[in-house]
Amino acid sequence: MALAGEDFCIVAADTRQSDGYHINCRYAPKAHQLSDKTVIGTSGFYADGLNFVKKIKQRMEWYFHQHDKTMSTTAIAQLISIMLYQKRFFPYYVFCVIGGIDENGKGCVYSYDSVGNAERVQYQAAGSGNELLQPFLDSQIGLKNRSNENETLNLTEEMAIKIVKDAFSSVTERDIHTGDCVEIYIIRKDGVECQKYPLKRD
Amino acid sequence: MNYPNPFADAIDYQRMEQHYDQEALDSLNAISPMTRTQQPIVTGTSVLAVKYKDGIMMTTDCLASYGSLARFRNVERMLKVGDSTIIGASGDISDFQYITYLMDKLMTKEYNANNGQPLAPENIYEYLSQVMYQRRNKFDPLWNALVVGGFQDGKSFLGYVNLRGTTYQSETIATGYGAYIAQPLLRNAVEKRNGEPLTEEEAKKLLDDCMRVLFYRDARSLNKLQRATVTAAGVNISEPYSLETEWAFAENIRGYGA
């Protein structure tokens, strides 16, 4: 999942790799740092996700050598959409979310389906726990369906991290594919920090 | 007056053509389209591997089954690649033999490059996982679950890759039936130690115990197995050996036809 604040952004993904009822591995990262301003989270087919991220990094390197600058988050967002759509009839079976800081220094999140439909959003959950996560985010960050319509939220980094941890702890209870550990990437204008937070292993 | 139809010949010809086309179509239908591997044929069962104090320990049995028939009973399912890597294979044996050929080709190329920098276990693992992933993208997978173990520069490596190109690295790995039966036992033994690595003797006993349980419960297993270690001393694959088993309890089992 990912969520954007005013001048920061968070991308978080658990590290469990499972195959049906099996747990293959308790630490198989699926969130990857692409640059100082962008992090991607991949869910779905793990091998596709890994190779997709590899291809993105390669394209980013080519871009760097051609233009002598690192790709911006919005440029990466567009690239991902195109790369996914290029494989429209044999898709990468991945549901990506990227988070980062845009050219105006604001937090941003882009969400995709496996064939490249893209949308800029404030927050997004993807993967096996998404049905459980998204309504929680709608309530806590989107402030949807509240009795007080004038309620506003000034999302601080501390609040956001707390929400992420709560969200993952709750989803771990109900979704068998989620657990073990969550990696929380905090993207600020001066760089990326990665925190690890243990989850239940059952 | 009865005039002849000026198009009669043409119509006859058309009918003939139609007839001919139909026949051609039928004959085409009789030829089935080209197919790719859609199931494994001669198969090997579980591969078990753990990290221990000195490196990696891995075991497989020596059986290659043809469905439920124990077809070949003296097959080596572990492959030494270079001086610090071993590959254990379950799944289709002929695909594994092809992988053996690929590895041989790769190592010959490396030998000729003569660059004084041997391929690390990580490199061989990456190569293998890319081969497996590319074949799945061609809808022509190599029907295996492979375990790559290695020890180089004081570091252990243990990774898994399967027919879909799915990969992971872990302290313990078990494929096939072993994923159900042995993996919980392996994890339990390792996690109990709280980060303290297993000794060689402990690892040996652990894997033997797991293989014994598998021999009792996995109907595609054989009590003739090999143990391999990858340590600073290099790769060592043991001669086949058997485990002590106890079947007296079977007398008392009732039900399921007994």
Tab-separated table of C-alpha atoms in Angstrom:
chain	number	residue	atom	x	y	z
A	1	MET	CA	0.000	0.000	0.000
A	2	ALA	CA	1.007	3.596	-0.422
A	3	LEU	CA	-0.203	6.941	0.835
A	4	ALA	CA	0.759	10.517	0.161
A	5	GLY	CA	1.081	13.352	2.630
A	6	GLU	CA	1.632	17.016	1.896
A	7	ASP	CA	5.425	16.840	1.524
A	8	PHE	CA	6.120	13.160	2.117
A	9	CYS	CA	4.961	9.785	0.912
A	10	ILE	CA	4.859	6.274	2.334
A	11	VAL	CA	5.097	2.967	0.513
A	12	ALA	CA	4.708	-0.143	2.625
A	13	ALA	CA	4.687	-3.832	1.752
A	14	ASP	CA	4.847	-6.978	3.805
A	15	THR	CA	7.632	-9.458	3.078
A	16	ARG	CA	5.815	-12.782	3.042
A	17	GLN	CA	5.950	-14.835	-0.132
A	18	SER	CA	3.242	-17.443	-0.294
A	19	ASP	CA	1.971	-20.023	-2.750
A	20	GLY	CA	-1.539	-21.145	-1.902
A	21	TYR	CA	-1.486	-22.332	1.686
A	22	HIS	CA	2.332	-22.509	1.717
A	23	ILE	CA	4.605	-19.847	3.100
A	24	ASN	CA	7.621	-19.950	0.814
A	25	CYS	CA	9.659	-17.325	2.563
A	26	ARG	CA	9.226	-14.858	5.410
A	27	TYR	CA	11.508	-12.243	3.947
A	28	ALA	CA	11.083	-11.721	0.199
A	29	PRO	CA	10.902	-7.953	-0.358
A	30	LYS	CA	8.415	-6.692	-2.937
A	31	ALA	CA	8.900	-2.969	-2.351
A	32	HIS	CA	11.870	-1.524	-4.195
A	33	GLN	CA	13.526	1.861	-4.147
A	34	LEU	CA	13.809	3.226	-7.690
A	35	SER	CA	15.416	6.608	-6.933
A	36	ASP	CA	15.855	9.158	-4.130
A	37	LYS	CA	12.287	10.250	-4.755
A	38	THR	CA	10.420	7.131	-5.822
A	39	VAL	CA	9.589	3.704	-4.399
A	40	ILE	CA	7.549	0.957	-6.069
A	41	GLY	CA	5.494	-1.783	-4.456
A	42	THR	CA	4.570	-4.869	-6.480
A	43	SER	CA	2.017	-7.528	-5.703
A	44	GLY	CA	0.771	-10.468	-7.731
A	45	PHE	CA	3.152	-12.854	-9.492
A	46	TYR	CA	6.508	-12.488	-7.736
A	47	ALA	CA	8.744	-13.454	-10.681
A	48	ASP	CA	6.976	-10.963	-12.964
A	49	GLY	CA	7.280	-8.282	-10.287
A	50	LEU	CA	11.001	-8.861	-9.869
A	51	ASN	CA	11.681	-8.822	-13.592
A	52	PHE	CA	9.409	-5.832	-14.145
A	53	VAL	CA	11.281	-3.807	-11.532
A	54	LYS	CA	14.549	-4.905	-13.136
A	55	LYS	CA	13.353	-3.596	-16.513
A	56	ILE	CA	12.196	-0.301	-14.984
A	57	LYS	CA	15.606	0.198	-13.368
A	58	GLN	CA	17.282	-0.510	-16.686
A	59	ARG	CA	15.080	2.028	-18.495
A	60	MET	CA	15.829	4.557	-15.733
A	61	GLU	CA	19.549	4.026	-16.235
A	62	TRP	CA	19.228	4.585	-19.991
A	63	TYR	CA	17.215	7.751	-19.279
A	64	PHE	CA	19.940	8.930	-16.911
A	65	HIS	CA	22.687	8.478	-19.504
A	66	GLN	CA	20.630	10.139	-22.251
A	67	HIS	CA	19.367	13.138	-20.305
A	68	ASP	CA	21.929	13.417	-17.520
A	69	LYS	CA	19.275	13.471	-14.829
A	70	THR	CA	17.324	11.019	-12.722
A	71	MET	CA	13.757	10.313	-13.793
A	72	SER	CA	11.130	12.227	-11.875
A	73	THR	CA	8.338	10.373	-10.098
A	74	THR	CA	5.763	11.516	-12.659
A	75	ALA	CA	7.990	10.374	-15.525
A	76	ILE	CA	8.431	6.973	-13.896
A	77	ALA	CA	4.671	6.819	-13.379
A	78	GLN	CA	4.071	7.339	-17.107
A	79	LEU	CA	6.858	4.874	-18.025
A	80	ILE	CA	5.305	2.150	-15.897
A	81	SER	CA	1.918	2.627	-17.524
A	82	ILE	CA	3.489	2.339	-20.978
A	83	MET	CA	5.622	-0.666	-20.087
A	84	LEU	CA	2.597	-2.495	-18.685
A	85	TYR	CA	0.457	-1.659	-21.708
A	86	GLN	CA	3.183	-2.822	-24.096
A	87	LYS	CA	2.477	-6.266	-22.728
A	88	ARG	CA	-1.294	-5.824	-23.020
A	89	PHE	CA	-1.910	-9.288	-24.507
A	90	PHE	CA	0.534	-11.179	-22.286
A	91	PRO	CA	0.524	-8.966	-19.232
A	92	TYR	CA	2.903	-8.750	-16.326
A	93	TYR	CA	0.736	-10.246	-13.611
A	94	VAL	CA	1.548	-7.473	-11.171
A	95	PHE	CA	-0.496	-4.820	-9.429
A	96	CYS	CA	1.857	-1.928	-8.803
A	97	VAL	CA	1.688	1.060	-6.592
A	98	ILE	CA	4.329	3.744	-6.692
A	99	GLY	CA	4.866	6.501	-4.198
A	100	GLY	CA	7.173	9.476	-4.236
A	101	ILE	CA	7.669	13.192	-4.369
A	102	ASP	CA	6.564	15.003	-7.542
A	103	GLU	CA	8.232	18.000	-9.263
A	104	ASN	CA	6.394	20.406	-6.950
A	105	GLY	CA	7.730	18.683	-3.854
A	106	LYS	CA	4.343	17.189	-3.028
A	107	GLY	CA	3.711	13.592	-2.022
A	108	CYS	CA	2.133	11.515	-4.754
A	109	VAL	CA	0.857	8.005	-5.295
A	110	TYR	CA	0.110	6.270	-8.601
A	111	SER	CA	-1.888	3.097	-8.803
A	112	TYR	CA	-2.009	0.604	-11.705
A	113	ASP	CA	-3.682	-2.539	-12.833
A	114	SER	CA	-1.753	-5.259	-14.647
A	115	VAL	CA	-2.333	-3.812	-18.141
A	116	GLY	CA	-1.326	-0.230	-17.422
A	117	ASN	CA	-4.449	1.664	-16.392
A	118	ALA	CA	-3.008	4.379	-14.200
A	119	GLU	CA	-4.427	6.895	-11.779
A	120	ARG	CA	-2.920	9.450	-9.428
A	121	VAL	CA	-4.473	9.065	-6.000
A	122	GLN	CA	-3.957	10.085	-2.382
A	123	TYR	CA	-3.692	6.563	-1.061
A	124	GLN	CA	-3.961	3.044	-2.459
A	125	ALA	CA	-3.936	-0.553	-1.315
A	126	ALA	CA	-3.035	-3.385	-3.670
A	127	GLY	CA	-2.604	-7.117	-3.405
A	128	SER	CA	-4.285	-9.915	-1.476
A	129	GLY	CA	-5.199	-7.682	1.471
A	130	ASN	CA	-6.567	-4.839	-0.626
A	131	GLU	CA	-10.248	-5.518	0.088
A	132	LEU	CA	-9.469	-5.212	3.779
A	133	LEU	CA	-7.029	-2.316	3.568
A	134	GLN	CA	-8.765	0.034	1.159
A	135	PRO	CA	-11.942	0.650	3.211
A	136	PHE	CA	-9.776	1.305	6.256
A	137	LEU	CA	-7.784	3.897	4.336
A	138	ASP	CA	-11.008	5.385	2.916
A	139	SER	CA	-12.146	5.915	6.477
A	140	GLN	CA	-8.912	7.034	8.133
A	141	ILE	CA	-7.271	9.039	5.365
A	142	GLY	CA	-10.056	9.755	2.893
A	143	LEU	CA	-12.418	10.624	5.793
A	144	LYS	CA	-15.237	9.021	3.804
A	145	ASN	CA	-18.749	8.479	5.175
A	146	ARG	CA	-18.280	10.700	8.238
A	147	SER	CA	-21.198	12.428	9.990
A	148	ASN	CA	-19.219	15.627	10.246
A	149	GLU	CA	-18.663	16.685	6.646
A	150	ASN	CA	-16.371	19.569	7.547
A	151	GLU	CA	-13.783	17.338	9.157
A	152	THR	CA	-10.304	17.870	7.734
A	153	LEU	CA	-7.145	15.899	8.136
A	154	ASN	CA	-3.668	17.260	8.432
A	155	LEU	CA	-1.741	14.066	7.918
A	156	THR	CA	1.607	14.078	9.688
A	157	GLU	CA	4.336	11.544	9.101
A	158	GLU	CA	3.888	10.064	12.589
A	159	MET	CA	0.158	9.618	12.069
A	160	ALA	CA	0.713	8.067	8.668
A	161	ILE	CA	3.235	5.533	9.970
A	162	LYS	CA	0.889	4.653	12.805
A	163	ILE	CA	-1.962	4.093	10.357
A	164	VAL	CA	0.249	1.906	8.170
A	165	LYS	CA	1.317	-0.252	11.106
A	166	ASP	CA	-2.260	-0.606	12.359
A	167	ALA	CA	-3.487	-1.413	8.880
A	168	PHE	CA	-0.930	-4.163	8.342
A	169	SER	CA	-1.404	-5.631	11.835
A	170	SER	CA	-5.154	-5.859	11.204
A	171	VAL	CA	-4.832	-7.308	7.724
A	172	THR	CA	-2.362	-9.901	9.041
A	173	GLU	CA	-5.135	-11.184	11.314
A	174	ARG	CA	-7.532	-11.850	8.455
A	175	ASP	CA	-5.452	-12.414	5.309
A	176	ILE	CA	-3.336	-15.567	5.248
A	177	HIS	CA	-1.011	-14.154	2.570
A	178	THR	CA	0.004	-11.169	4.697
A	179	GLY	CA	2.385	-11.343	7.644
A	180	ASP	CA	5.947	-11.844	8.935
A	181	CYS	CA	7.251	-8.296	8.501
A	182	VAL	CA	6.296	-5.009	6.865
A	183	GLU	CA	8.814	-2.725	5.203
A	184	ILE	CA	7.802	0.923	5.443
A	185	TYR	CA	9.524	3.277	3.019
A	186	ILE	CA	9.224	6.929	4.007
A	187	ILE	CA	10.021	9.208	1.101
A	188	ARG	CA	10.906	12.785	2.061
A	189	LYS	CA	12.331	15.547	-0.087
A	190	ASP	CA	15.780	14.828	1.349
A	191	GLY	CA	15.763	11.093	0.781
A	192	VAL	CA	14.249	7.707	1.509
A	193	GLU	CA	14.186	5.859	4.815
A	194	CYS	CA	13.189	2.216	5.261
A	195	GLN	CA	11.771	0.969	8.548
A	196	LYS	CA	10.993	-2.649	9.347
A	197	TYR	CA	8.089	-3.549	11.594
A	198	PRO	CA	7.516	-7.177	12.614
A	199	LEU	CA	4.089	-8.764	12.033
A	200	LYS	CA	2.593	-11.999	13.309
A	201	ARG	CA	4.149	-15.026	11.640
A	202	ASP	CA	1.170	-17.415	11.798
B	1	MET	CA	-37.694	-25.754	-74.385
B	2	ASN	CA	-35.106	-27.122	-72.122
B	3	TYR	CA	-31.895	-25.145	-72.259
B	4	PRO	CA	-28.692	-26.431	-70.688
B	5	ASN	CA	-27.338	-24.412	-67.795
B	6	PRO	CA	-24.288	-22.547	-69.129
B	7	PHE	CA	-22.765	-22.502	-65.638
B	8	ALA	CA	-23.154	-26.220	-64.980
B	9	ASP	CA	-19.472	-26.909	-65.441
B	10	ALA	CA	-18.515	-24.037	-63.204
B	11	ILE	CA	-20.910	-25.198	-60.533
B	12	ASP	CA	-19.612	-28.741	-60.756
B	13	TYR	CA	-16.092	-27.442	-60.483
B	14	GLN	CA	-17.028	-25.357	-57.462
B	15	ARG	CA	-18.555	-28.404	-55.814
B	16	MET	CA	-15.409	-30.338	-56.540
B	17	GLU	CA	-13.340	-27.607	-55.015
B	18	GLN	CA	-15.562	-27.469	-52.011
B	19	HIS	CA	-15.262	-31.198	-51.649
B	20	TYR	CA	-11.508	-30.972	-51.969
B	21	ASP	CA	-11.339	-28.173	-49.381
B	22	GLN	CA	-13.405	-30.165	-46.951
B	23	GLU	CA	-11.119	-33.127	-47.311
B	24	ALA	CA	-8.081	-30.949	-46.798
B	25	LEU	CA	-9.653	-29.455	-43.700
B	26	ASP	CA	-10.442	-32.897	-42.342
B	27	SER	CA	-6.904	-34.051	-42.902
B	28	LEU	CA	-5.624	-30.900	-41.199
B	29	ASN	CA	-7.885	-31.554	-38.244
B	30	ALA	CA	-6.414	-35.018	-37.942
B	31	ILE	CA	-2.998	-33.465	-37.264
B	32	SER	CA	-2.892	-32.223	-33.681
B	33	PRO	CA	-1.191	-28.875	-33.064
B	34	MET	CA	2.319	-28.740	-31.672
B	35	THR	CA	2.297	-28.940	-27.893
B	36	ARG	CA	4.814	-28.060	-25.235
B	37	THR	CA	5.613	-29.784	-21.933
B	38	GLN	CA	2.341	-29.819	-20.065
B	39	GLN	CA	3.170	-32.352	-17.409
B	40	PRO	CA	6.280	-33.919	-15.980
B	41	ILE	CA	6.913	-37.552	-17.025
B	42	VAL	CA	9.794	-39.105	-15.114
B	43	THR	CA	9.918	-37.268	-11.804
B	44	GLY	CA	12.020	-36.863	-8.728
B	45	THR	CA	10.433	-36.035	-5.366
B	46	SER	CA	11.584	-33.725	-2.545
B	47	VAL	CA	14.839	-31.832	-2.173
B	48	LEU	CA	15.719	-30.665	1.350
B	49	ALA	CA	18.407	-28.165	2.239
B	50	VAL	CA	19.504	-26.139	5.264
B	51	LYS	CA	22.167	-23.625	6.115
B	52	TYR	CA	24.468	-24.772	8.926
B	53	LYS	CA	27.624	-23.602	10.645
B	54	ASP	CA	30.047	-24.548	7.860
B	55	GLY	CA	27.834	-23.908	4.834
B	56	ILE	CA	24.988	-25.742	3.140
B	57	MET	CA	23.690	-29.272	3.559
B	58	MET	CA	21.315	-30.807	1.027
B	59	THR	CA	19.672	-34.216	0.570
B	60	THR	CA	17.703	-35.979	-2.139
B	61	ASP	CA	16.776	-39.595	-2.631
B	62	CYS	CA	17.904	-41.573	-5.697
B	63	LEU	CA	14.501	-42.345	-7.209
B	64	ALA	CA	13.119	-41.258	-10.575
B	65	SER	CA	9.438	-42.241	-10.736
B	66	TYR	CA	7.312	-42.855	-13.827
B	67	GLY	CA	3.956	-41.875	-12.394
B	68	SER	CA	3.517	-44.256	-9.466
B	69	LEU	CA	6.108	-46.710	-10.846
B	70	ALA	CA	9.514	-46.575	-9.160
B	71	ARG	CA	11.217	-46.593	-12.577
B	72	PHE	CA	14.881	-45.662	-12.008
B	73	ARG	CA	16.299	-46.312	-8.558
B	74	ASN	CA	19.830	-45.058	-8.894
B	75	VAL	CA	19.608	-41.499	-10.129
B	76	GLU	CA	21.688	-38.645	-8.807
B	77	ARG	CA	19.467	-35.597	-8.383
B	78	MET	CA	22.183	-33.238	-7.175
B	79	LEU	CA	24.630	-31.528	-9.472
B	80	LYS	CA	27.937	-29.915	-8.624
B	81	VAL	CA	28.516	-26.705	-10.550
B	82	GLY	CA	31.962	-25.176	-10.220
B	83	ASP	CA	33.728	-25.496	-6.876
B	84	SER	CA	31.249	-23.769	-4.597
B	85	THR	CA	27.728	-24.467	-5.859
B	86	ILE	CA	25.307	-27.351	-5.884
B	87	ILE	CA	21.902	-27.697	-7.548
B	88	GLY	CA	19.255	-30.081	-6.246
B	89	ALA	CA	16.334	-30.899	-8.532
B	90	SER	CA	12.838	-32.220	-8.088
B	91	GLY	CA	10.300	-32.538	-10.883
B	92	ASP	CA	10.985	-33.716	-14.426
B	93	ILE	CA	14.281	-35.605	-14.660
B	94	SER	CA	14.829	-35.063	-18.382
B	95	ASP	CA	14.439	-31.311	-17.893
B	96	PHE	CA	16.996	-31.577	-15.087
B	97	GLN	CA	19.360	-33.383	-17.438
B	98	TYR	CA	18.922	-30.500	-19.872
B	99	ILE	CA	19.765	-28.088	-17.042
B	100	THR	CA	22.845	-30.239	-16.348
B	101	TYR	CA	23.822	-29.698	-19.982
B	102	LEU	CA	23.210	-25.943	-19.684
B	103	MET	CA	25.381	-25.733	-16.578
B	104	ASP	CA	28.123	-27.721	-18.264
B	105	LYS	CA	27.989	-25.341	-21.228
B	106	LEU	CA	28.098	-22.338	-18.909
B	107	MET	CA	31.069	-23.658	-16.953
B	108	THR	CA	32.974	-24.511	-20.134
B	109	LYS	CA	32.447	-20.935	-21.307
B	110	GLU	CA	33.664	-19.663	-17.959
B	111	TYR	CA	36.712	-21.910	-18.108
B	112	ASN	CA	37.599	-20.570	-21.556
B	113	ALA	CA	37.076	-16.979	-20.436
B	114	ASN	CA	39.805	-17.753	-17.882
B	115	ASN	CA	39.240	-14.490	-16.043
B	116	GLY	CA	40.275	-15.732	-12.625
B	117	GLN	CA	36.847	-14.897	-11.245
B	118	PRO	CA	34.763	-18.017	-10.724
B	119	LEU	CA	30.978	-17.715	-10.880
B	120	ALA	CA	29.557	-17.245	-7.392
B	121	PRO	CA	26.493	-19.263	-6.285
B	122	GLU	CA	24.461	-16.037	-6.613
B	123	ASN	CA	25.465	-15.756	-10.289
B	124	ILE	CA	24.499	-19.341	-11.093
B	125	TYR	CA	21.213	-18.847	-9.229
B	126	GLU	CA	20.440	-15.689	-11.222
B	127	TYR	CA	21.282	-17.448	-14.495
B	128	LEU	CA	19.048	-20.391	-13.632
B	129	SER	CA	16.151	-18.237	-12.519
B	130	GLN	CA	16.306	-16.262	-15.763
B	131	VAL	CA	16.335	-19.483	-17.815
B	132	MET	CA	13.340	-20.799	-15.870
B	133	TYR	CA	11.437	-17.487	-16.137
B	134	GLN	CA	12.092	-17.114	-19.859
B	135	ARG	CA	10.912	-20.644	-20.530
B	136	ARG	CA	7.689	-20.016	-18.606
B	137	ASN	CA	7.159	-16.877	-20.706
B	138	LYS	CA	7.426	-19.085	-23.795
B	139	PHE	CA	4.749	-21.323	-22.271
B	140	ASP	CA	7.350	-24.097	-22.433
B	141	PRO	CA	8.535	-24.445	-18.859
B	142	LEU	CA	11.292	-26.644	-17.504
B	143	TRP	CA	9.178	-28.645	-15.063
B	144	ASN	CA	11.375	-28.446	-11.972
B	145	ALA	CA	11.685	-27.008	-8.528
B	146	LEU	CA	15.397	-26.356	-8.046
B	147	VAL	CA	17.394	-25.622	-4.928
B	148	VAL	CA	20.718	-23.840	-5.304
B	149	GLY	CA	23.169	-24.081	-2.421
B	150	GLY	CA	26.556	-22.457	-2.259
B	151	PHE	CA	29.375	-21.342	-0.056
B	152	GLN	CA	31.906	-18.761	-1.152
B	153	ASP	CA	34.050	-16.151	0.617
B	154	GLY	CA	32.771	-17.267	4.008
B	155	LYS	CA	29.130	-16.740	3.020
B	156	SER	CA	26.376	-19.323	2.652
B	157	PHE	CA	23.810	-19.113	-0.103
B	158	LEU	CA	20.535	-21.001	-0.321
B	159	GLY	CA	17.933	-20.219	-2.973
B	160	TYR	CA	14.884	-21.734	-4.671
B	161	VAL	CA	13.575	-21.394	-8.220
B	162	ASN	CA	10.703	-23.246	-9.876
B	163	LEU	CA	9.088	-23.784	-13.268
B	164	ARG	CA	7.421	-20.361	-13.143
B	165	GLY	CA	10.651	-18.518	-12.361
B	166	THR	CA	9.464	-17.765	-8.844
B	167	THR	CA	12.454	-17.280	-6.563
B	168	TYR	CA	13.240	-16.909	-2.892
B	169	GLN	CA	16.153	-17.299	-0.527
B	170	SER	CA	15.751	-18.776	2.908
B	171	GLU	CA	17.502	-20.525	5.826
B	172	THR	CA	15.680	-23.757	5.034
B	173	ILE	CA	14.196	-24.973	1.765
B	174	ALA	CA	12.087	-28.024	0.946
B	175	THR	CA	10.441	-28.851	-2.382
B	176	GLY	CA	7.637	-31.200	-3.413
B	177	TYR	CA	6.155	-33.322	-0.654
B	178	GLY	CA	8.915	-32.035	1.601
B	179	ALA	CA	7.304	-28.586	1.524
B	180	TYR	CA	4.353	-30.082	3.416
B	181	ILE	CA	6.136	-32.495	5.718
B	182	ALA	CA	9.776	-31.493	6.130
B	183	GLN	CA	9.649	-27.677	5.940
B	184	PRO	CA	7.817	-27.262	9.273
B	185	LEU	CA	10.317	-29.624	10.939
B	186	LEU	CA	13.276	-27.789	9.416
B	187	ARG	CA	11.957	-24.331	10.369
B	188	ASN	CA	11.157	-25.515	13.861
B	189	ALA	CA	14.679	-26.858	14.348
B	190	VAL	CA	16.311	-23.687	13.015
B	191	GLU	CA	14.067	-21.147	14.768
B	192	LYS	CA	14.475	-22.936	18.108
B	193	ARG	CA	18.180	-22.082	17.954
B	194	ASN	CA	17.566	-18.330	18.049
B	195	GLY	CA	20.112	-17.448	15.419
B	196	GLU	CA	22.744	-19.899	16.650
B	197	PRO	CA	23.665	-21.982	13.570
B	198	LEU	CA	23.261	-25.775	13.492
B	199	THR	CA	26.432	-27.854	13.799
B	200	GLU	CA	27.303	-30.377	11.111
B	201	GLU	CA	26.126	-33.305	13.262
B	202	GLU	CA	22.848	-31.563	14.088
B	203	ALA	CA	22.193	-30.703	10.455
B	204	LYS	CA	22.914	-34.296	9.415
B	205	LYS	CA	20.516	-35.679	12.023
B	206	LEU	CA	17.853	-33.095	11.177
B	207	LEU	CA	17.899	-33.891	7.458
B	208	ASP	CA	18.028	-37.651	8.065
B	209	ASP	CA	15.041	-37.399	10.421
B	210	CYS	CA	13.114	-35.413	7.803
B	211	MET	CA	14.023	-37.870	5.033
B	212	ARG	CA	12.875	-40.744	7.267
B	213	VAL	CA	9.473	-39.116	7.818
B	214	LEU	CA	9.243	-38.463	4.084
B	215	PHE	CA	10.110	-42.091	3.345
B	216	TYR	CA	7.287	-43.168	5.665
B	217	ARG	CA	4.694	-40.832	4.144
B	218	ASP	CA	5.756	-39.901	0.589
B	219	ALA	CA	4.797	-42.777	-1.683
B	220	ARG	CA	7.218	-41.513	-4.381
B	221	SER	CA	10.292	-41.703	-2.145
B	222	LEU	CA	13.057	-44.281	-1.729
B	223	ASN	CA	15.224	-45.311	1.199
B	224	LYS	CA	18.372	-44.707	-0.768
B	225	LEU	CA	19.563	-41.172	-0.502
B	226	GLN	CA	22.516	-38.888	-0.881
B	227	ARG	CA	23.738	-36.038	1.257
B	228	ALA	CA	25.750	-33.154	-0.076
B	229	THR	CA	27.639	-30.409	1.688
B	230	VAL	CA	29.014	-27.168	0.344
B	231	THR	CA	31.630	-25.686	2.656
B	232	ALA	CA	34.918	-23.840	2.496
B	233	ALA	CA	36.400	-27.239	1.581
B	234	GLY	CA	34.245	-27.379	-1.563
B	235	VAL	CA	31.365	-29.513	-2.753
B	236	ASN	CA	30.983	-33.057	-1.486
B	237	ILE	CA	28.208	-35.414	-2.608
B	238	SER	CA	28.079	-38.612	-0.559
B	239	GLU	CA	27.651	-42.138	-1.850
B	240	PRO	CA	24.058	-43.402	-1.580
B	241	TYR	CA	23.118	-44.664	1.891
B	242	SER	CA	20.020	-45.922	3.696
B	243	LEU	CA	18.284	-44.941	6.916
B	244	GLU	CA	17.206	-47.181	9.796
B	245	THR	CA	13.453	-47.594	9.663
B	246	GLU	CA	10.910	-49.097	12.013
B	247	TRP	CA	7.803	-50.763	10.591
B	248	ALA	CA	6.612	-52.857	13.558
B	249	PHE	CA	3.884	-50.273	14.259
B	250	ALA	CA	2.332	-51.062	10.870
B	251	GLU	CA	0.947	-54.312	12.313
B	252	ASN	CA	-1.438	-52.329	14.496
B	253	ILE	CA	-2.787	-49.982	11.843
B	254	ARG	CA	-6.447	-50.708	11.112
B	255	GLY	CA	-8.557	-49.275	8.339
B	256	TYR	CA	-7.835	-48.205	4.779
B	257	GLY	CA	-7.754	-51.792	3.631
B	258	ALA	CA	-5.333	-53.107	6.257
